CSV table of C-alpha atoms in Angstrom, one decimal:
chain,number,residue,atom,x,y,z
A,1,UNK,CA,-76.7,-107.4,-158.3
A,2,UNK,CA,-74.1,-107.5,-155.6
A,3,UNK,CA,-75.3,-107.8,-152.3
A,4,UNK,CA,-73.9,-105.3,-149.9
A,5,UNK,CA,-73.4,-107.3,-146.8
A,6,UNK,CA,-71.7,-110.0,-148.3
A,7,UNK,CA,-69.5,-107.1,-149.9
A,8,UNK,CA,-68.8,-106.5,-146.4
A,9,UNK,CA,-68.0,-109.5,-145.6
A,10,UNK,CA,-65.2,-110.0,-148.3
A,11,UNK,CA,-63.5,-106.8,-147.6
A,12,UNK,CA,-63.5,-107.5,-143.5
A,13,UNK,CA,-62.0,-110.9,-144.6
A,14,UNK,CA,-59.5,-108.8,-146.5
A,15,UNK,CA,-58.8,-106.2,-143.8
A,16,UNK,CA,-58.3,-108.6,-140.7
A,17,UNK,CA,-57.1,-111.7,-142.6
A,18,UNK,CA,-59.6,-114.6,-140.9
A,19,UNK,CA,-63.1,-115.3,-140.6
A,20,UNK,CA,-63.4,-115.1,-137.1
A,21,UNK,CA,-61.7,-111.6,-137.0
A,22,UNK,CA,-64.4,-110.4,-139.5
A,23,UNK,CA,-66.9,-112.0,-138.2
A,24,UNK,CA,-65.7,-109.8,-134.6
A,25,UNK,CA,-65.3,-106.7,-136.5
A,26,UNK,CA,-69.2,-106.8,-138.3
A,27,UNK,CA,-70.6,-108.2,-134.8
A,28,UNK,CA,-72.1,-111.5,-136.3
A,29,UNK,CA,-70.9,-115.0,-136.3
A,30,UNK,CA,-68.4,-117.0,-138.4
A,31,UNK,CA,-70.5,-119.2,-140.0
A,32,UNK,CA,-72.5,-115.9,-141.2
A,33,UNK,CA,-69.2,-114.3,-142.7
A,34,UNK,CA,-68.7,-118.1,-144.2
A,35,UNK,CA,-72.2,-117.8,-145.8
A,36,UNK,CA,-71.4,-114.7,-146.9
A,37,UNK,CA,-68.5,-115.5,-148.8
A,38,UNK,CA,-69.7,-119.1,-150.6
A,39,UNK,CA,-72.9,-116.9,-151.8
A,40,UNK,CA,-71.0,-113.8,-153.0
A,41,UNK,CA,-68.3,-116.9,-154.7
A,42,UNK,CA,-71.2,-118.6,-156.3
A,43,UNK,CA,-72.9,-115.7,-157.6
A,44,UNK,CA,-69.8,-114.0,-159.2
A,45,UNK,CA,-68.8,-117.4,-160.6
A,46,UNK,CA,-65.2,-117.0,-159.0
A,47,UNK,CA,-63.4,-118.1,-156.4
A,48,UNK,CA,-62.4,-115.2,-153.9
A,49,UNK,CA,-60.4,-116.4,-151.2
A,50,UNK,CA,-58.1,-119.0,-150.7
A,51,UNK,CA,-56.6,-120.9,-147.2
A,52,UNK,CA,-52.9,-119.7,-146.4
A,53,UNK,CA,-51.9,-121.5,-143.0
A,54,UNK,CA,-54.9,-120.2,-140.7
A,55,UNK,CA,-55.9,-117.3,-142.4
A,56,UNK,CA,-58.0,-116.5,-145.9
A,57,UNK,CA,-56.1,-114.8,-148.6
A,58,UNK,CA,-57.9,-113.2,-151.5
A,59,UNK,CA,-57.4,-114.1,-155.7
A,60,UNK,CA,-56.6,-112.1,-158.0
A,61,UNK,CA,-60.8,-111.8,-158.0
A,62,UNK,CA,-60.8,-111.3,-154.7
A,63,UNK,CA,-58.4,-108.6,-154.8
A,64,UNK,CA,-60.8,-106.5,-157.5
A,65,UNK,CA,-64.0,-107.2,-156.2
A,66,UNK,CA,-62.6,-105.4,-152.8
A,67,UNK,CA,-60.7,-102.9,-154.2
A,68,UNK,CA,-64.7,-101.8,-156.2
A,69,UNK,CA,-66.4,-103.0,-152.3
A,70,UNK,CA,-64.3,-100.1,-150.9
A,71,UNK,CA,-65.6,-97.4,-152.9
A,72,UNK,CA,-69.1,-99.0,-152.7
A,73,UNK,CA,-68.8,-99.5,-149.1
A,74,UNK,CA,-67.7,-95.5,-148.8
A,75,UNK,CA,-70.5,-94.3,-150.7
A,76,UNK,CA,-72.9,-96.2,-149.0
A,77,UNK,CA,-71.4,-94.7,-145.5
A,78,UNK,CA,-72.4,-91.3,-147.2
A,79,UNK,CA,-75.1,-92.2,-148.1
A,80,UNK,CA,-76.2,-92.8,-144.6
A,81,UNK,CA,-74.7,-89.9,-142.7
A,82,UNK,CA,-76.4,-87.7,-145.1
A,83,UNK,CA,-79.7,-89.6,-144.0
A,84,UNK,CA,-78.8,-89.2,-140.3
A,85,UNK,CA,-78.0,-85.5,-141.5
A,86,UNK,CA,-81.0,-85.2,-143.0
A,87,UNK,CA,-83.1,-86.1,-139.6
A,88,UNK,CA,-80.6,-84.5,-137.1
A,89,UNK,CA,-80.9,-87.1,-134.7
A,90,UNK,CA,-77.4,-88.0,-132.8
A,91,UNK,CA,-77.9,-91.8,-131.6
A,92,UNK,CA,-76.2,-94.9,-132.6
A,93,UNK,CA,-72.9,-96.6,-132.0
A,94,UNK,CA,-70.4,-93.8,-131.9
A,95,UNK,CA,-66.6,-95.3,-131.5
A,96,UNK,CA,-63.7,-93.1,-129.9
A,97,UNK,CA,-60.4,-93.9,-130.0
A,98,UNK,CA,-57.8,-91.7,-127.9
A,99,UNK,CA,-53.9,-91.7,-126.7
A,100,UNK,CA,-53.9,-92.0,-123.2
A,101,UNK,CA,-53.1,-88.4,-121.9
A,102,UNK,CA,-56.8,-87.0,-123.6
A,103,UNK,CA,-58.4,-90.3,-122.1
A,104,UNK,CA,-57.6,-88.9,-119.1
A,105,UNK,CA,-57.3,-85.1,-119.8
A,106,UNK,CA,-60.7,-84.4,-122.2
A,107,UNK,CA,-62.9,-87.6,-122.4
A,108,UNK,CA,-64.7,-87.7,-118.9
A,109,UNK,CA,-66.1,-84.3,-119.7
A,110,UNK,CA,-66.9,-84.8,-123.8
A,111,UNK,CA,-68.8,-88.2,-122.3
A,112,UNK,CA,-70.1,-86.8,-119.6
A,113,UNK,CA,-71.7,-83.7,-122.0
A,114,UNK,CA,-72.3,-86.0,-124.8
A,115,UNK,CA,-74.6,-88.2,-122.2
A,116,UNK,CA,-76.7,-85.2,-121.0
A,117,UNK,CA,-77.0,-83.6,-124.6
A,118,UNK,CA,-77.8,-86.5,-126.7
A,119,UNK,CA,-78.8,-89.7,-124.4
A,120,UNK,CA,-79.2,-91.5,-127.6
A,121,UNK,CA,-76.1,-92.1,-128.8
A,122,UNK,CA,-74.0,-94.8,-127.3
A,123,UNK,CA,-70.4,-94.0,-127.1
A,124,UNK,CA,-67.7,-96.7,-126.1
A,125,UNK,CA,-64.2,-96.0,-125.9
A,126,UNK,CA,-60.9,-97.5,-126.2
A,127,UNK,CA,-57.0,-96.1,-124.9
A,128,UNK,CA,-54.3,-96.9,-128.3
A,129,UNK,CA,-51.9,-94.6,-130.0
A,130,UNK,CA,-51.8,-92.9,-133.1
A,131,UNK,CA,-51.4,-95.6,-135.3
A,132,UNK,CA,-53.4,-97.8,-134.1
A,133,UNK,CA,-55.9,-95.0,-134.0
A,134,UNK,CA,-55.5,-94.4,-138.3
A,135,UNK,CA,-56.0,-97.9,-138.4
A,136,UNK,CA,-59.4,-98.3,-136.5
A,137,UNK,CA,-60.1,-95.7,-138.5
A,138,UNK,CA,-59.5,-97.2,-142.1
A,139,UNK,CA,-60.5,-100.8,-141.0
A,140,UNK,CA,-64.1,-98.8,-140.1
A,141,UNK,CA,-63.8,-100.0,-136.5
A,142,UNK,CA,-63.0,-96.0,-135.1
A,143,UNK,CA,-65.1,-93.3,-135.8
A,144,UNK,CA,-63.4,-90.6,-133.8
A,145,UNK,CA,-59.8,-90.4,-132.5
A,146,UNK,CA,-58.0,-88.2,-130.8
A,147,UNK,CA,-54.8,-87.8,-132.4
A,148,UNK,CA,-51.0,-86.1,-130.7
A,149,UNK,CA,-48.3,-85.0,-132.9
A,150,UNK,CA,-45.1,-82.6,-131.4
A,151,UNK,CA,-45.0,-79.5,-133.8
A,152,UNK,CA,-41.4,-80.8,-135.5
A,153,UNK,CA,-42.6,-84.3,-135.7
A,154,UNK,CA,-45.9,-84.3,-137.9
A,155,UNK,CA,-48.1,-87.1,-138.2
A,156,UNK,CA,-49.1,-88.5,-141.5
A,157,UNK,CA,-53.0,-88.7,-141.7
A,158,UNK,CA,-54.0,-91.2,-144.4
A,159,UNK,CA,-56.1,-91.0,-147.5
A,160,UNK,CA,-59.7,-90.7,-146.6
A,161,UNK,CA,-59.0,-89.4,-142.9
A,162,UNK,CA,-60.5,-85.6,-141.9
A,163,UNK,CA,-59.6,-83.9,-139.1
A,164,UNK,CA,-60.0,-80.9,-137.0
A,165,UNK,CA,-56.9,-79.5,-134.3
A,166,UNK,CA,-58.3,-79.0,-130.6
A,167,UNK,CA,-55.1,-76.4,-129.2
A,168,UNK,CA,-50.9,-77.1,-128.6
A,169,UNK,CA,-50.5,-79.0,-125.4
A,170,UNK,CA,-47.0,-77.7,-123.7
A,171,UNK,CA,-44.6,-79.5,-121.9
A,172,UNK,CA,-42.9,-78.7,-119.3
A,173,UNK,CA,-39.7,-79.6,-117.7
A,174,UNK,CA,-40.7,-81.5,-114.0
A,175,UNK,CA,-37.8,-81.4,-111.9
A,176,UNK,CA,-36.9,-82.1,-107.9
A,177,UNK,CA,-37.7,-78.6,-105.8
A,178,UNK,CA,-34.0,-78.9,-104.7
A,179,UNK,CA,-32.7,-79.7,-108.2
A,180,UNK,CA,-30.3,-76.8,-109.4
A,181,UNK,CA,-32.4,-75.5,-112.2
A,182,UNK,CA,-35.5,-75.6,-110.2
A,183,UNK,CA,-35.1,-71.8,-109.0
A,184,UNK,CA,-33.7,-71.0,-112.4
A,185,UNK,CA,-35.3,-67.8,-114.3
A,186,UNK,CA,-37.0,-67.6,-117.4
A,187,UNK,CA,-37.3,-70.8,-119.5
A,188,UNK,CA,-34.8,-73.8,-118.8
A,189,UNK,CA,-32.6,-74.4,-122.4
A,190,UNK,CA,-32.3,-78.0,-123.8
A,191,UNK,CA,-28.2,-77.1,-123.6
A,192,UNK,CA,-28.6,-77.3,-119.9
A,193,UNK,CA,-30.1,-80.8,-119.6
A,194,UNK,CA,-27.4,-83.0,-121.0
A,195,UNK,CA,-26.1,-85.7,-118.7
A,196,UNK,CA,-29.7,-85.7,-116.4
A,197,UNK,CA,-30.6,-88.6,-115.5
A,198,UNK,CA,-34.5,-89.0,-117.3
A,199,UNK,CA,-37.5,-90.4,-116.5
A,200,UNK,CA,-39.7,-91.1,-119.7
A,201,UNK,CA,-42.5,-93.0,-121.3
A,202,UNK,CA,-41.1,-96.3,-123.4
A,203,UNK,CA,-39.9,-96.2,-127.0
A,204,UNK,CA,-42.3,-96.3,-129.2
A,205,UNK,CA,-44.4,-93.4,-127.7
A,206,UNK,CA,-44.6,-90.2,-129.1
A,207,UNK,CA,-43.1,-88.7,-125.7
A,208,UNK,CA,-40.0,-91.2,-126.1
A,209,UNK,CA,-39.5,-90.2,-129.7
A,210,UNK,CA,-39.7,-86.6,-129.1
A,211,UNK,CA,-36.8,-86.4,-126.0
A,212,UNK,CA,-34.6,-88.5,-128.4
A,213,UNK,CA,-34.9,-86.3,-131.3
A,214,UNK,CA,-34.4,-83.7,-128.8
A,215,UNK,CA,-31.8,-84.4,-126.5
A,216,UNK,CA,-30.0,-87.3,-128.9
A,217,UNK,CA,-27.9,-88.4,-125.9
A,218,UNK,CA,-30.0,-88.8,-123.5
A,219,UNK,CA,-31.0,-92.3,-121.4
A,220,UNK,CA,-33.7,-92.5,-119.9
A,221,UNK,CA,-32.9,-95.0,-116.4
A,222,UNK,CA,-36.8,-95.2,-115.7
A,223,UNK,CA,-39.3,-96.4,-118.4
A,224,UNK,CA,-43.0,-95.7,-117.4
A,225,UNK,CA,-45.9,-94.4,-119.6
A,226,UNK,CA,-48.2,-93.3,-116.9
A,227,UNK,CA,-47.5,-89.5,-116.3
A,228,UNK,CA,-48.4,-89.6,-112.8
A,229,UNK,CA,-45.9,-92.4,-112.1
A,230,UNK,CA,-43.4,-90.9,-113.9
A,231,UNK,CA,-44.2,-87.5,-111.3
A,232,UNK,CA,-43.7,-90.0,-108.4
A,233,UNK,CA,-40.3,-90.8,-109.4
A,234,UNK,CA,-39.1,-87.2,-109.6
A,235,UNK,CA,-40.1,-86.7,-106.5
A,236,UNK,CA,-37.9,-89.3,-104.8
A,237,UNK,CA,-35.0,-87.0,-106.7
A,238,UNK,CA,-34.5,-90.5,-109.3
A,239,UNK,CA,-34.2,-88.1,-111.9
A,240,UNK,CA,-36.0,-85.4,-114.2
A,241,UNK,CA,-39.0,-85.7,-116.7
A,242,UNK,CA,-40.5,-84.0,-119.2
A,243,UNK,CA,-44.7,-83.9,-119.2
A,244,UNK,CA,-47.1,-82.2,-121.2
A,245,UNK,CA,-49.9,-80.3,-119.3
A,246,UNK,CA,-52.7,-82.3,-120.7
A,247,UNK,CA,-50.7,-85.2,-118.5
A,248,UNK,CA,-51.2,-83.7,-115.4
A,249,UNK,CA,-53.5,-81.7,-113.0
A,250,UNK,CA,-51.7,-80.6,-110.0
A,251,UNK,CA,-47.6,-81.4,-109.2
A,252,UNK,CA,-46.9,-83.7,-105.9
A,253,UNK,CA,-45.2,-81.9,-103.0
A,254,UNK,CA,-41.5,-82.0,-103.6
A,255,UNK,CA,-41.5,-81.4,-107.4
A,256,UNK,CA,-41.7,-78.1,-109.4
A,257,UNK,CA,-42.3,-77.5,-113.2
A,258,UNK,CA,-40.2,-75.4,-115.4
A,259,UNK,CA,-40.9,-73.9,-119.0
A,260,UNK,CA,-38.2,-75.3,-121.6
A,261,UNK,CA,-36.6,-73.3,-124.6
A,262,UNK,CA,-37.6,-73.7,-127.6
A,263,UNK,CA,-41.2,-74.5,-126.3
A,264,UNK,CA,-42.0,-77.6,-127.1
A,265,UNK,CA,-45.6,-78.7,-128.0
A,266,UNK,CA,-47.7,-81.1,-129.6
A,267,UNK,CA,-50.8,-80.2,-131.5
A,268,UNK,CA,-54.2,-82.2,-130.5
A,269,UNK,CA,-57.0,-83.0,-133.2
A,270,UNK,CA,-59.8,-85.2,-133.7
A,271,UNK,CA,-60.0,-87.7,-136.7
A,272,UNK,CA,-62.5,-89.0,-138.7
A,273,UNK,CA,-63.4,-91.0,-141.7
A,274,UNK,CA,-64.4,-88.3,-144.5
A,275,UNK,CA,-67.3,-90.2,-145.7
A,276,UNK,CA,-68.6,-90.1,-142.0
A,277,UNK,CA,-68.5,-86.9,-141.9
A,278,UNK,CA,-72.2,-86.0,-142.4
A,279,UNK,CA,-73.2,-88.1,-138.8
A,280,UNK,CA,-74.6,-85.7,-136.6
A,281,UNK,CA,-72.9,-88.2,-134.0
A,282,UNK,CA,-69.5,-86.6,-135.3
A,283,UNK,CA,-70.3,-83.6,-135.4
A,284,UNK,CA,-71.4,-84.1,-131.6
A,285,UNK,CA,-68.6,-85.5,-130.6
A,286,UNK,CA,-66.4,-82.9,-132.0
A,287,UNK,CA,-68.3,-80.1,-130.7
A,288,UNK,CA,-67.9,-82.3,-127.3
A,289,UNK,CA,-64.4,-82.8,-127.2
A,290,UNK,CA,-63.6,-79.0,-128.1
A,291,UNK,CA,-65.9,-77.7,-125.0
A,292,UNK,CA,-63.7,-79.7,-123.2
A,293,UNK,CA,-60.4,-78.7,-124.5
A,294,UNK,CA,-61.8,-74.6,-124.3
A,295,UNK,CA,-62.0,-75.6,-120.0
A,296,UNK,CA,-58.5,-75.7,-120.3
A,297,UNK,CA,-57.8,-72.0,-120.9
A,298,UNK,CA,-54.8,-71.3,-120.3
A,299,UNK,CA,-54.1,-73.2,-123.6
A,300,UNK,CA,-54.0,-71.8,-127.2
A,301,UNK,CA,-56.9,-73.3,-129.8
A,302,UNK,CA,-56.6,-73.4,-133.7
A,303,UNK,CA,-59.3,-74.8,-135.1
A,304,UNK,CA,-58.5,-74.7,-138.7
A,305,UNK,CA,-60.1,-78.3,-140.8
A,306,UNK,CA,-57.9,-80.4,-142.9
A,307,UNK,CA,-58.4,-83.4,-144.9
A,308,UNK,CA,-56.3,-85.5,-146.7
């Protein structure tokens, strides 16, 4: 019979490419993950993985023994968050992933709740974007993350990936108090904004990608991915920015905010593993992270479940 940590070890040798990697991601040591792989080798009579350069790359065997390990490996995971189900205790390891706006915006008060309600579980945390996030996710080394996509820019959650949408985050146009459109009525249109001088997160971001789809012209002179910074600059009248609220709490002196036409707005969910589902520790987590969002009221919530 095929032993399921040395399963584990093959397909973490698969996912990450070396031994010590796996042996990182399964929190034991090298030699372990090496012992691992010569008994799994010897008792399957084939040889699994083979040197290329510094890294291990799988056989032919190899590459069916860990495409059977996956779906072993998944049931197994459901296996145990029906257990944990079953005795509706929320402790344990719980990992969260999360782009840096919710870090900042939502987690200090899921965490804080989450360590008052259930002083069991032991959550750790770690800032990435969204596909980085997916990836932690599928590799096994994310349980939750907190995933942004802007309305007309969709993310693409992968196979085996659940999730459930927190509320729209808006953004807003930030702009100098003395700046022309600053006084303006009603909503400020994209039209308007041609030849402004930006302030924006780097490419790459999903706040980059989003003003480039939307203002095609525009060039940004001042590249920053911290909000805050980026309201620091528009006060010294360097330029304009656009921010979503979850970004920011209150607006330096010297700077005003201003709706924009169309509205734009990215939608906020929470990610999961779909055979993790069953972990009380999820649904915790969940129910944490949407108390927090419903403090922000002045938001709209939709909290419609999808998987994929």
């Amino acid at each position: 019979m095929l032993d399921l940590p040395r399963l584990q070890a093959l397909r973490a040798v698969a996912v990450f490419g070396t031994v010590t990697a796996a042996a990182g991601a399964l929190h034991c040591t090298p030699s372990a993950i090496s012992q691992h792989l010569a008994k799994l080798e010897r008792e399957t009579g084939s040889t699994l993985v083979e040197k290329d350069g510094r890294r291990l790359r799988l056989t032919e065997a190899g590459r069916v023994l860990v495409e059977h390990a996956g779906r072993i490996l998944a049931v197994v995971e459901e296996a145990e968050a029906a257990l944990a189900a079953h005795r509706e205790t929320v402790s344990g390891h719980l990992s969260i992933a999360s782009f840096p706006t919710a870090c900042r915006g939502l987690l200090p008060h899921a965490l804080r709740s989450l360590a008052v309600d259930h002083p069991l579980l032991e959550p750790t945390l770690q800032e990435g974007d969204r596909e980085s996030s997916f990836d932690g996710i599928l590799r096994g080394t994310v349980d939750v993350a907190l995933i942004d996509e802007w309305l007309d820019m969709p993310a693409t959650y992968p196979t085996g990936v659940a999730s459930v949408e927190l509320g729209l985050d808006v953004g807003d146009l930030i702009l100098p108090v003395d700046h022309p459109l600053a006084g303006s009525s009603g909503p400020v249109g994209l039209d308007a904004l041609r030849g402004e001088r930006w302030i924006a997160s780097k490419p790459g971001t999903v706040c980059h990608e989003w003003l480039q789809r939307m203002l095609p012209g525009a060039r940004p002179t001042i590249l920053v991915n911290e909000f805050e910074t980026q309201l620091t600059f528009v006060a010294e009248r360097l330029g304009v920015a656009f921010i979503p609220r979850l970004a920011r709490s209150t607006l330096p002196p010297g700077v005003v905010a201003r709706p924009i036409t169309p509205e734009a707005a990215r939608r906020v969910s929470v990610a999961w593993r779909v055979a993790a589902g069953g972990r009380p520790a999820i649904s915790a987590t969940v129910a944490a992270l949407r108390d927090a969002w419903s403090h922000r009221d002045h938001w709209p919530a939709d909290h419609g479940i999808h998987v994929v």
